[in-house]
Coordinates of C-alpha atoms in Angstrom, one line a residue:
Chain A
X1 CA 67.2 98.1 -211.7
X2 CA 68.0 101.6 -212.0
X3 CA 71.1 101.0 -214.5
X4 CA 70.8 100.0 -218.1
X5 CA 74.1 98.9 -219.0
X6 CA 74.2 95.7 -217.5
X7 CA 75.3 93.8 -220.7
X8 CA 77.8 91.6 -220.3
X9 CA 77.6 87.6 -219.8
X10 CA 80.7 85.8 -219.3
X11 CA 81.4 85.6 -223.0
X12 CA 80.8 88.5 -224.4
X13 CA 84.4 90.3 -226.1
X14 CA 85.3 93.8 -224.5
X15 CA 82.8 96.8 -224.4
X16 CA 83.4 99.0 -226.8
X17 CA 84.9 102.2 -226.0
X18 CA 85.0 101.2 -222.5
X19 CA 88.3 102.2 -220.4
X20 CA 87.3 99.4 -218.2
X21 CA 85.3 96.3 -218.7
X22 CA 84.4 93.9 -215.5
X23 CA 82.5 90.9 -216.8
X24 CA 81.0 88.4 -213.9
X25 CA 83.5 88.8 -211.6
X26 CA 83.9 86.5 -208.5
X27 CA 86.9 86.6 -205.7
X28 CA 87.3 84.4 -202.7
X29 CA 89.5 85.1 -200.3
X30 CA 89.4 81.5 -198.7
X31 CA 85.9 80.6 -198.5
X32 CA 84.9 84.4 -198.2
X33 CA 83.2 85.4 -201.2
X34 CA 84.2 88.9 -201.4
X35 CA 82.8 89.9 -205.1
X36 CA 79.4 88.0 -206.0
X37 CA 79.7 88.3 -210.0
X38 CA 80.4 92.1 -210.6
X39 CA 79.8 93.6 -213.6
X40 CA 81.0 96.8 -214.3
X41 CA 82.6 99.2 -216.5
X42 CA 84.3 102.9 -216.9
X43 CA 83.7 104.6 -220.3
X44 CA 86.9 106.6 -221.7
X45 CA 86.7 109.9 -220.2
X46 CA 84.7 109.0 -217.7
X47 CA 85.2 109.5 -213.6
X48 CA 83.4 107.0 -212.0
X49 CA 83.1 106.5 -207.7
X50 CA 82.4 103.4 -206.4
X51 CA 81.3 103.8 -202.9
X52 CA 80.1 102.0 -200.3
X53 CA 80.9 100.7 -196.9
X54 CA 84.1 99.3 -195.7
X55 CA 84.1 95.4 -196.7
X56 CA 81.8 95.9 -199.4
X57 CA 84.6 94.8 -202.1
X58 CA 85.2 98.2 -203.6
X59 CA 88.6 97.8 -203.1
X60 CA 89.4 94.3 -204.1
X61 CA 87.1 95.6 -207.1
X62 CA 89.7 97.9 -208.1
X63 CA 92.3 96.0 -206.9
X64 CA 91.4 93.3 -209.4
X65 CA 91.3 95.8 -212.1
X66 CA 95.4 95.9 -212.0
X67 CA 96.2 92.4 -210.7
X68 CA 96.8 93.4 -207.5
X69 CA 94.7 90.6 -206.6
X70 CA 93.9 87.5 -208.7
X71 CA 90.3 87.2 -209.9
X72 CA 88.8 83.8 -208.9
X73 CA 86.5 84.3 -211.9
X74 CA 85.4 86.2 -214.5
X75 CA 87.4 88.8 -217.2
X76 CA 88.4 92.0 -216.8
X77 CA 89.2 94.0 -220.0
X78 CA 90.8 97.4 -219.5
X79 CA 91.5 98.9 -222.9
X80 CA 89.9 96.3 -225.1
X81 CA 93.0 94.0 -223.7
X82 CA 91.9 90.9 -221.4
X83 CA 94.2 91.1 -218.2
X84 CA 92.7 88.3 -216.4
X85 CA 94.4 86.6 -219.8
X86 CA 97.3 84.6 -218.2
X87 CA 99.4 85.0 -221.4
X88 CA 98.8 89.1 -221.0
X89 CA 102.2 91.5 -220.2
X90 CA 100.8 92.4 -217.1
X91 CA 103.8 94.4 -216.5
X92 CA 103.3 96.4 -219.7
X93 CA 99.8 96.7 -218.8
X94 CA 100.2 98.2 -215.5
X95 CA 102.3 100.5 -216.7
X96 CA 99.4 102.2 -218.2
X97 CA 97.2 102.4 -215.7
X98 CA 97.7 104.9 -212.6
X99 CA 97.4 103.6 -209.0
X100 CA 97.3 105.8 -206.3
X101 CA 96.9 104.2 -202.7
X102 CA 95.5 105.4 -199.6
X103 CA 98.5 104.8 -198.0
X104 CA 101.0 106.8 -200.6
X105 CA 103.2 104.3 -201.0
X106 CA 106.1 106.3 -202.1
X107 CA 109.4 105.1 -202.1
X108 CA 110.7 106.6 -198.8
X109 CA 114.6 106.4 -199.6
X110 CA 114.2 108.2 -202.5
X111 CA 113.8 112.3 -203.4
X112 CA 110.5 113.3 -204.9
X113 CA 112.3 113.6 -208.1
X114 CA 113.4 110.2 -207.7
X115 CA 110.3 108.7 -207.1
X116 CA 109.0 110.0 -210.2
X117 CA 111.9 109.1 -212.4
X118 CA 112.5 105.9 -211.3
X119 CA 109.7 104.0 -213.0
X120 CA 110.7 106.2 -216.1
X121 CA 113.7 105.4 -216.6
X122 CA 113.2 101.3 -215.8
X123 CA 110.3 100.8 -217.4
X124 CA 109.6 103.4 -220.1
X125 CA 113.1 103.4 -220.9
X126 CA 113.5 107.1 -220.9
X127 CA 116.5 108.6 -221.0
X128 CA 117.0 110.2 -217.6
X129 CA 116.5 113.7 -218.8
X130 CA 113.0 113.0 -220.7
X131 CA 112.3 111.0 -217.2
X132 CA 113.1 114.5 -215.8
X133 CA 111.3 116.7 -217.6
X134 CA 108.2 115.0 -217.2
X135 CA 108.3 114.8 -213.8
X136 CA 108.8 118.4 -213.6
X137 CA 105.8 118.9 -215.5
X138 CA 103.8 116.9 -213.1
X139 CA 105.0 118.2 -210.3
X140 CA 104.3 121.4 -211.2
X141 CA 100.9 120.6 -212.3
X142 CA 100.3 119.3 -208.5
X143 CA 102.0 122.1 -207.4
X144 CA 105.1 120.8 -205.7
X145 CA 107.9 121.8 -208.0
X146 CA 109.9 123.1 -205.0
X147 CA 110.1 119.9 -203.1
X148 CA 111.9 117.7 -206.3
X149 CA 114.7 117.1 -203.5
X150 CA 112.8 116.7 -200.5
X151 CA 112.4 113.2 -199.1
X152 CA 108.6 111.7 -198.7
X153 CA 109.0 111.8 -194.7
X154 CA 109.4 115.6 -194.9
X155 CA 106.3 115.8 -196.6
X156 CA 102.6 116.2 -195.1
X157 CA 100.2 113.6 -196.1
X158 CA 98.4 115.6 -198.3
X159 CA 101.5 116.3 -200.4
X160 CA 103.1 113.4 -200.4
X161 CA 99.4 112.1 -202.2
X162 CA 99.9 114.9 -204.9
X163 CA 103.3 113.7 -205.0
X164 CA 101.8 110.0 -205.8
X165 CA 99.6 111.0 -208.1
X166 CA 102.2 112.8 -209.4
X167 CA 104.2 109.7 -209.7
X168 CA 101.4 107.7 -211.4
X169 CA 100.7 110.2 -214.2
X170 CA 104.7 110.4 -215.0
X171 CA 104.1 107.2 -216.2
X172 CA 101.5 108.8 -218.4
X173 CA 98.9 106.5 -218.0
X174 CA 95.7 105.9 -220.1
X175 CA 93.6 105.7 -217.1
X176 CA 94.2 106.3 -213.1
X177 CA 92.7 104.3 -210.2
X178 CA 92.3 105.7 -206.8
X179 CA 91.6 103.6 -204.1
X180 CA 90.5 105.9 -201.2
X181 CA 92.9 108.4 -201.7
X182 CA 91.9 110.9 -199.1
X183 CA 90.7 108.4 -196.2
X184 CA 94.3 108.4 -194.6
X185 CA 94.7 112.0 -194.3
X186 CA 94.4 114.9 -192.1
X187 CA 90.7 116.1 -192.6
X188 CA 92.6 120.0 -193.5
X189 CA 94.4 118.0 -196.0
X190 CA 91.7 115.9 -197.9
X191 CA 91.0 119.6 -200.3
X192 CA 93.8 120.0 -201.6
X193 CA 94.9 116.5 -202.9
X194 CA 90.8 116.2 -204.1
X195 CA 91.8 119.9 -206.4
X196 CA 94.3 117.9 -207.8
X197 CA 91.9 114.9 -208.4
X198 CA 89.3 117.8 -209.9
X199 CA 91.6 119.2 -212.3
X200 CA 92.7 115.9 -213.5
X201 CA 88.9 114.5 -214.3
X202 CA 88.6 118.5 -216.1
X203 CA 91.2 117.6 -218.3
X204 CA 89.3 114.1 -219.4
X205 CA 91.2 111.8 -217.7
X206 CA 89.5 108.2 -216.9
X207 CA 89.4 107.7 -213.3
X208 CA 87.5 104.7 -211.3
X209 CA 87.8 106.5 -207.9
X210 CA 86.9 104.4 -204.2
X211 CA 86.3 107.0 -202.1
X212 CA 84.2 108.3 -199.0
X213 CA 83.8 112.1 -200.7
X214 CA 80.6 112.0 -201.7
X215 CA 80.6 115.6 -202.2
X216 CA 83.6 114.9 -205.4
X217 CA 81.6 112.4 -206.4
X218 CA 78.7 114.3 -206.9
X219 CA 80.4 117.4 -208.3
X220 CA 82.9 115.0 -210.2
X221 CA 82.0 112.0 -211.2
X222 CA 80.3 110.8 -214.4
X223 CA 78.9 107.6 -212.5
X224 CA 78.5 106.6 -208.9
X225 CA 78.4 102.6 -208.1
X226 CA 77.2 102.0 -204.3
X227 CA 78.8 98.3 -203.8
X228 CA 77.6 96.3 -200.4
X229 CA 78.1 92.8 -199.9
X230 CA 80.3 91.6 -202.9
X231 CA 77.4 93.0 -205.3
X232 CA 76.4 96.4 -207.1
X233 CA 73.5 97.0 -205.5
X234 CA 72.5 100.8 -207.5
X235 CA 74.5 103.0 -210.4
X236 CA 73.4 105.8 -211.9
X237 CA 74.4 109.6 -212.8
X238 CA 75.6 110.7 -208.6
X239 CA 73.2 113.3 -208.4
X240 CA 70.6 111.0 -209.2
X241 CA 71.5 108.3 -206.9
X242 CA 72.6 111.0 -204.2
X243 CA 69.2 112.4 -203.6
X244 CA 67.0 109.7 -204.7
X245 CA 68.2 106.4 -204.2
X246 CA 66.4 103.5 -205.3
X247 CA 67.1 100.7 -202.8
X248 CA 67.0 100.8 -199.1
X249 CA 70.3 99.8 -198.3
X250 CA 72.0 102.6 -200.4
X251 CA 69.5 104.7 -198.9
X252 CA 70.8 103.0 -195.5
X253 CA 74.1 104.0 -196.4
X254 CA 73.3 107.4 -197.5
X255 CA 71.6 108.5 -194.6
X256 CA 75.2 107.6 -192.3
X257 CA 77.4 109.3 -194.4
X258 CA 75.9 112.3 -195.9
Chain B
X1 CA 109.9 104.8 -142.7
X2 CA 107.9 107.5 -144.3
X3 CA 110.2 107.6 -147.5
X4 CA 108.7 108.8 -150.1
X5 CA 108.8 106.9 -153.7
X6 CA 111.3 109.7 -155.0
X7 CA 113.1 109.5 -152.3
X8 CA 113.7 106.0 -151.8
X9 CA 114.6 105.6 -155.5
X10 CA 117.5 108.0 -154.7
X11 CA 118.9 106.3 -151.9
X12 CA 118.8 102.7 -153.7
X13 CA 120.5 104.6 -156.4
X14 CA 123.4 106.2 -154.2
X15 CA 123.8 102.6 -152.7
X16 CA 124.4 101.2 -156.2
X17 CA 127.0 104.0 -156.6
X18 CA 128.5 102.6 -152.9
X19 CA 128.6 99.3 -154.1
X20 CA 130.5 99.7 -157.2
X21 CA 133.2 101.9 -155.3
X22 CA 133.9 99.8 -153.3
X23 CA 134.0 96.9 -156.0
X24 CA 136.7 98.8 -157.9
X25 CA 138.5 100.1 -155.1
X26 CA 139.0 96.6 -153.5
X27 CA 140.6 95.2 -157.1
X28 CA 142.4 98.1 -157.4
X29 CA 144.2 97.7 -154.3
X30 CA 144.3 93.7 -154.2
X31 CA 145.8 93.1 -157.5
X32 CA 149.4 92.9 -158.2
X33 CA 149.8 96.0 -160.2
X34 CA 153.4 94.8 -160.5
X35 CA 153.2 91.6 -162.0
X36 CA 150.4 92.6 -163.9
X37 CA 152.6 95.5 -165.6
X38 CA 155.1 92.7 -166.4
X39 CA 153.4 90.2 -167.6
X40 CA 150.4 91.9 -169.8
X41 CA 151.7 95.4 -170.4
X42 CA 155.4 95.3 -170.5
X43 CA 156.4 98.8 -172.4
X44 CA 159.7 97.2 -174.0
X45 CA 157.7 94.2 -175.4
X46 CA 155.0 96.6 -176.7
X47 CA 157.3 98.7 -179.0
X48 CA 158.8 95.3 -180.4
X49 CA 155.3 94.9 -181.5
X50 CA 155.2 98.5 -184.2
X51 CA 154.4 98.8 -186.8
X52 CA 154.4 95.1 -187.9
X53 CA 151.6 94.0 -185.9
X54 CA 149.7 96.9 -187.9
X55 CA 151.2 96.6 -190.9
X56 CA 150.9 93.1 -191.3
X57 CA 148.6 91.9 -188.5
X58 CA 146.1 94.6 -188.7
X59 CA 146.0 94.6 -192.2
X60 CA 145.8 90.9 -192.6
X61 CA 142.9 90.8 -190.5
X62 CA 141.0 93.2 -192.3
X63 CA 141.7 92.0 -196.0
X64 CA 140.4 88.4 -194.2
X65 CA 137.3 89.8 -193.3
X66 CA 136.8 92.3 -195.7
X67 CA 136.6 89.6 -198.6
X68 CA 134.7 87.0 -196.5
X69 CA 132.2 90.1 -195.1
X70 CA 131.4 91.1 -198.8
X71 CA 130.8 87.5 -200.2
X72 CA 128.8 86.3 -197.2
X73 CA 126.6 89.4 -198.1
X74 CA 126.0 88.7 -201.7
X75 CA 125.8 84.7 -200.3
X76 CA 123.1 86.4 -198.2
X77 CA 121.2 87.7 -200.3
X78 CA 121.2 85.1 -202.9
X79 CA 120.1 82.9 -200.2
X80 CA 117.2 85.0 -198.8
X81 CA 115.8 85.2 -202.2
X82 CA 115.4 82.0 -202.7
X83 CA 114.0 81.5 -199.3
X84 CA 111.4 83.6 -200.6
X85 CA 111.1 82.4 -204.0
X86 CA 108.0 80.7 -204.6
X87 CA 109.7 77.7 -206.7
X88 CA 109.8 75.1 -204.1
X89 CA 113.3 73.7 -204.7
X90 CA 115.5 76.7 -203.8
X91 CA 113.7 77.3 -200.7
X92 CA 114.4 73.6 -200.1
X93 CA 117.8 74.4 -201.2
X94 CA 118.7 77.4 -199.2
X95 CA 117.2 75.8 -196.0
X96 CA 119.7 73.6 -195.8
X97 CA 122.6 75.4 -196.7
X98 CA 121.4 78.3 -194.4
X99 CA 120.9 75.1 -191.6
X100 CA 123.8 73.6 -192.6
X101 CA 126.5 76.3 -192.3
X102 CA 124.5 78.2 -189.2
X103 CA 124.7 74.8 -187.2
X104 CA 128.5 74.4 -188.0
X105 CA 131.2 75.7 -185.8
X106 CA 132.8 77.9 -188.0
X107 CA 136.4 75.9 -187.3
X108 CA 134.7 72.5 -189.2
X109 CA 134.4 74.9 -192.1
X110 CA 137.5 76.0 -192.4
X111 CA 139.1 72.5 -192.0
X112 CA 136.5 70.9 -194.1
X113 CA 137.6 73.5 -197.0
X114 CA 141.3 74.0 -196.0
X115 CA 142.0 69.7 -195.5
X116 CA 139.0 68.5 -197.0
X117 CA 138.6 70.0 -200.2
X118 CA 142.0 69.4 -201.4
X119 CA 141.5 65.9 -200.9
X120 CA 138.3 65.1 -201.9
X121 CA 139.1 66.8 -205.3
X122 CA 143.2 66.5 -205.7
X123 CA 142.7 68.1 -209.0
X124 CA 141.0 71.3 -208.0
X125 CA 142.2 74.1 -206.3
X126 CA 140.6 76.8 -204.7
X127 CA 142.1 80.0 -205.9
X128 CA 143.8 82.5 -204.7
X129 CA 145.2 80.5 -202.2
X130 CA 144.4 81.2 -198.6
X131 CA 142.3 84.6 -199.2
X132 CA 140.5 82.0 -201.6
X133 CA 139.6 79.8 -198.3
X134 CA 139.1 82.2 -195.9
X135 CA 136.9 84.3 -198.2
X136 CA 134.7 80.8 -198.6
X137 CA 134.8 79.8 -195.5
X138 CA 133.8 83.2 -193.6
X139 CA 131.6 83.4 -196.1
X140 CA 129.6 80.3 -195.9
X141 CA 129.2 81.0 -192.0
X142 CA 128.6 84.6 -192.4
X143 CA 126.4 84.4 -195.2
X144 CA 123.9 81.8 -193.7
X145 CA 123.5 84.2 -190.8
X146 CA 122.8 86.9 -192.7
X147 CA 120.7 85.2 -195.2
X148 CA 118.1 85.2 -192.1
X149 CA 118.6 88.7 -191.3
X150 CA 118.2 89.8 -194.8
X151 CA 115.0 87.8 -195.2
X152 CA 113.8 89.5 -192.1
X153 CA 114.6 92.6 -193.4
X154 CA 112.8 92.2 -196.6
X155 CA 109.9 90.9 -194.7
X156 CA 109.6 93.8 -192.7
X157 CA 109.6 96.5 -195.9
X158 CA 105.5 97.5 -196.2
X159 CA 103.9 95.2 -198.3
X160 CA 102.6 98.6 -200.3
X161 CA 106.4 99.1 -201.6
X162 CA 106.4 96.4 -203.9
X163 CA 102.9 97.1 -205.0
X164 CA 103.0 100.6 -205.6
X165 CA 106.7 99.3 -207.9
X166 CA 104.5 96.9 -209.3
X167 CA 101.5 99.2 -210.7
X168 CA 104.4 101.5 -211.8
X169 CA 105.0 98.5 -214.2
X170 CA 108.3 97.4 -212.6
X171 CA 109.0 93.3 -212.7
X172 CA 108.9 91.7 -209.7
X173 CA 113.2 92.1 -209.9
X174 CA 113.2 95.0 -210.6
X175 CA 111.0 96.3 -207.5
X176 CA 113.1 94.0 -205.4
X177 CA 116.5 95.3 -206.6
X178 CA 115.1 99.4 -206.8
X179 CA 112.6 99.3 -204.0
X180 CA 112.6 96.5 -201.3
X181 CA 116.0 95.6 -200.9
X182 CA 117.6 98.9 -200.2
X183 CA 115.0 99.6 -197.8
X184 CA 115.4 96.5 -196.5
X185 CA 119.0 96.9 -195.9
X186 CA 118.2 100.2 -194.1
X187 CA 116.2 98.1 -191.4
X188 CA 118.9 95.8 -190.8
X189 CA 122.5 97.4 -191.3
X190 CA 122.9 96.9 -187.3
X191 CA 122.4 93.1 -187.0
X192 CA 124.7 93.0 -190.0
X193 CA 127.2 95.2 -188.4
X194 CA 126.8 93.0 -185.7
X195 CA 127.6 90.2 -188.0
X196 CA 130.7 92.0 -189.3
X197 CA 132.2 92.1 -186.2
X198 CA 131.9 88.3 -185.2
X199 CA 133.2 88.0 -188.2
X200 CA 136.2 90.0 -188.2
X201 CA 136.9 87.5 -185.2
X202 CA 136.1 85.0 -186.8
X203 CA 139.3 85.5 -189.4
X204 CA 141.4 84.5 -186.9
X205 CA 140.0 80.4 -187.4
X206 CA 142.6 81.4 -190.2
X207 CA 145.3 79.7 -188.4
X208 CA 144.2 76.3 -188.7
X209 CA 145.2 76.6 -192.5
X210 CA 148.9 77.0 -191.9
X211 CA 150.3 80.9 -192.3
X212 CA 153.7 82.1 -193.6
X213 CA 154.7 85.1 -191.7
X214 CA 153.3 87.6 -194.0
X215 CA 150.0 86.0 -193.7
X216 CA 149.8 86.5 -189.8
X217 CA 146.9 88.2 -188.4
X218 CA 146.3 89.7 -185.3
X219 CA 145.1 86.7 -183.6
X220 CA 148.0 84.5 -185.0
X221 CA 150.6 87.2 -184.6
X222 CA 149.6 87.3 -181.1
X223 CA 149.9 84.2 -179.8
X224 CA 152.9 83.5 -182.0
X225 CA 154.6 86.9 -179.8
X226 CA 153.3 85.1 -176.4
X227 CA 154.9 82.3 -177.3
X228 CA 158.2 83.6 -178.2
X229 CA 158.5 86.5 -175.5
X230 CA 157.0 84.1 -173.1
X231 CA 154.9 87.2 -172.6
X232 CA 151.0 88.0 -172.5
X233 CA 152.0 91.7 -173.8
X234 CA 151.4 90.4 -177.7
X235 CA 147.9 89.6 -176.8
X236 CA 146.9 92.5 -174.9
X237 CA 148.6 94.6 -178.1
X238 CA 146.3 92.5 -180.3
X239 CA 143.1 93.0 -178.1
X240 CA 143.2 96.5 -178.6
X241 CA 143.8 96.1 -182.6
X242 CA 140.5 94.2 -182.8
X243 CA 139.2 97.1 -180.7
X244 CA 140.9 99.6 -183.5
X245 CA 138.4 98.2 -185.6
X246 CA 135.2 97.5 -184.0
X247 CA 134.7 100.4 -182.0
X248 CA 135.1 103.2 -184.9
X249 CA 132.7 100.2 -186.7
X250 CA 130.0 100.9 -184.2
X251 CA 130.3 104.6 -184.4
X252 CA 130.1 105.0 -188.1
X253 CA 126.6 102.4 -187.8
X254 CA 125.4 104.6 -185.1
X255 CA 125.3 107.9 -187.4
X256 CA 124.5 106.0 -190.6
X257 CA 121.2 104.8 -188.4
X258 CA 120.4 108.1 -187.2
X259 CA 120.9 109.8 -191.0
X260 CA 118.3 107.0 -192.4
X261 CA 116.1 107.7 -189.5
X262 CA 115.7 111.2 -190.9
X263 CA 114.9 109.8 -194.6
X264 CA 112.4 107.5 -193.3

């Protein structure tokens, strides 16, 4: 296979220094097998893409990764801490790790500012001017500081995705997750929330990114994954499995997309 | 007949206007404007009826419904999250109450809390009297309506609300009480306005508990009026109370729609 870090076995403890750790991982939806015994991982610091075509799992993959669904089987570690543990503070957890949807998901009777305090100030316990303050600083660094009053509806896709990413790091999380963040938007609008993305990854932030941009992953990522049919089928440095992919169906795969 | 589509569309429509002319012109002229004058809008009667019909009436009526309106919503909602819970029993639970008081004329609840209670439990009391009852009893009925429309309305807030609150690291409560629920209330503030006004009706069941006069409301003071005057006049004055408060009701729904329609 072209990747060596295929370590784990069902028993093994976290991966050391990994951001995220995805040991044998099976989910059924029903009787659909949807993820054949994944293993996988994201290094601190590290952007990796996961790609593939749509029903490939690379969703549910991620998905799994913050409980948003329920493995069937298998342990996921993300900072050395077991969440598939039923005894974990999932809550706590989650409030470490950025999600940012393809759909926004932002809370539409609330202001921008709002959106990003809200969390805060429930969660964090922050008082509501730290909440403030750091919102403002991630606003600005998505470059939105003039809408803090402006509702999502009144916002264009692409900004109200820098507006949810903005969200998710207010909660200044160790890692982010993106699960196709661009694939609901205008095509004129996909740039400028993937600029954001960019200078998010330059600052060393871990991100496990689903996505259809092959060019950011190539430019981007540390790691591309091609997922089809519940498996990992190829990983490797994106370049690498850009131009010369090993096996014919990410080849197959390739040759639609690219 | 070469009529065109447009065309005959117009004349059908100038026939409707015909008919309904002719409707209103033939009661017009047929009724007894006389009688009628006497008997449902006698002006003498009518000023008898100021200000106490507002003052006590109107304002009964409103205090009635005001109390049973705001613990039939928190009823409500209660009920609809345990209709959603996943712990079997208070699904169970609120099924039946939700059956139970929906299937109920609302007059069996008042007598089964205004006659009954008393005298299944001689010891207990319900406070506050008769606002006490009639905020239970409205609210029973009231709330196990809305506890449907409330579920409905939670049900229909995007499933990607209470994820994106839960991978913010909210509880499950908390994204209900800070995220779902208000937008939920959004979607169905005009079946629960609807609800408001049925039940502002609804207060008048009132009677059936036995009012001193300060008590009355508007459907009680009306038919109390009839009865002494010998007179419809009362009623007609109390028919346009209830109006007084439905109507400006409706408006104020009809702009707070149209403002959330802009936030959405």
């Amino acid at each position: 296979m072209s990747s060596p870090t295929n370590t784990s076995s069902p028993t093994e403890p976290a991966r050391a220094g990994a951001a995220i750790d995805v040991q044998q991982l099976h989910k059924y939806f029903g009787d659909n097998e949807v993820l054949k015994g994944i293993d996988f991982h994201v290094d601190n610091g590290q952007v990796v893409c996961v790609v593939g075509p749509s029903g490939s799992g690379k969703s549910t993959l991620l998905r799994c990764v913050t409980l948003l669904e329920t493995p069937t089987q298998g342990k996921i570690f993300v900072e050395g801490v077991e969440v598939t543990d039923p005894d974990v503070d999932i809550d706590r957890l989650r409030s470490r790790i950025g999600m940012v949807f393809q759909q926004f998901n932002l809370f539409p009777h609330m202001t921008v500012l709002r959106n990003l305090c809200v969390a805060q100030q429930k969660v964090r316990k922050l008082s509501k001017e730290q909440a403030v303050a750091i919102a403002r600083e991630n606003l600005a660094k998505v470059g939105l500081s003039e809408k803090e009053q402006a509702y999502p509806a009144h916002l264009s896709g692409g900004q109200q995705q820098r507006v949810a990413i903005a969200r998710a790091l207010s909660m200044q999380p160790q890692l982010m997750l993106f699960d196709e963040p661009t694939s609901a938007l205008d095509p004129e609008l996909v740039g400028e929330v993937l600029a954001v993305m960019k200078e998010l990854a330059a600052e060393g932030m871990t991100m496990m990114v689903v996505t259809h941009e092959m060019g950011f992953a190539r430019e981007v990522g540390d790691k591309l994954v091609f997922m089809d049919g519940g498996v990992i089928v190829e990983e490797g440095a994106p370049a690498e499995v850009l131009s010369n992919p090993q096996q014919e169906r990410t080849r197959a795969f390739l040759s639609k997309v690219l | 007949m070469a009529l065109s589509k447009r065309k005959r569309a117009q004349y059908i429509r100038y026939a409707q206007y015909v008919v309904i002319g002719v409707v209103a012109v033939a009661v017009v002229f047929s009724a007894n404007w006389g009688d009628l004058q006497r008997f449902f809008l006698n002006p003498d009667i009518i000023k008898d009826q100021f200000p106490a019909v507002i003052t006590t009436a109107l304002k009964n009526t409103l205090i009635y419904t005001a109390c049973g309106f705001t613990f039939g919503l928190a009823l409500g909602l209660v009920l609809a999250l345990m209709r959603l819970s996943s712990v079997g029993p208070w699904r169970w639970l609120s099924t039946g109450i939700i059956e139970l008081f929906r299937g109920l004329p609302a007059l069996v609840v008042f007598l089964a809390l205004g006659q009954g209670f008393p005298r299944a439990f001689p010891h207990l009391e319900i406070p506050f009297g008769n606002i006490g009852t009639v905020t239970l009893a409205l609210g029973l009925v009231g709330g196990a309506y809305m506890a449907e429309t409330i579920r409905a309305g939670i049900q229909a807030v995007p499933k990607g609300q209470m994820e994106a609150a839960r991978t913010l690291g909210m509880s499950h409560t908390q994204a209900m009480i800070t995220v779902v629920v208000p937008q939920a209330f959004r979607i169905i503030l005009p079946p629960l306005t609807n609800e408001l006004i049925l039940l502002t009706k609804d207060s008048s069941l009132i009677y059936i508990l036995g009012l001193s006069l300060d008590q009355y409301e508007l459907t009680k003071w009306g038919r109390e009026g009839m009865n002494s005057e010998a007179n419809l006049t009362p009623i007609i004055v109390i028919g346009f109370c209830y109006l007084i408060i439905t109507v400006p009701l409706s408006i104020v729904v009809r702009r707070m729609e149209a403002k959330a329609g802009k936030a959405r």
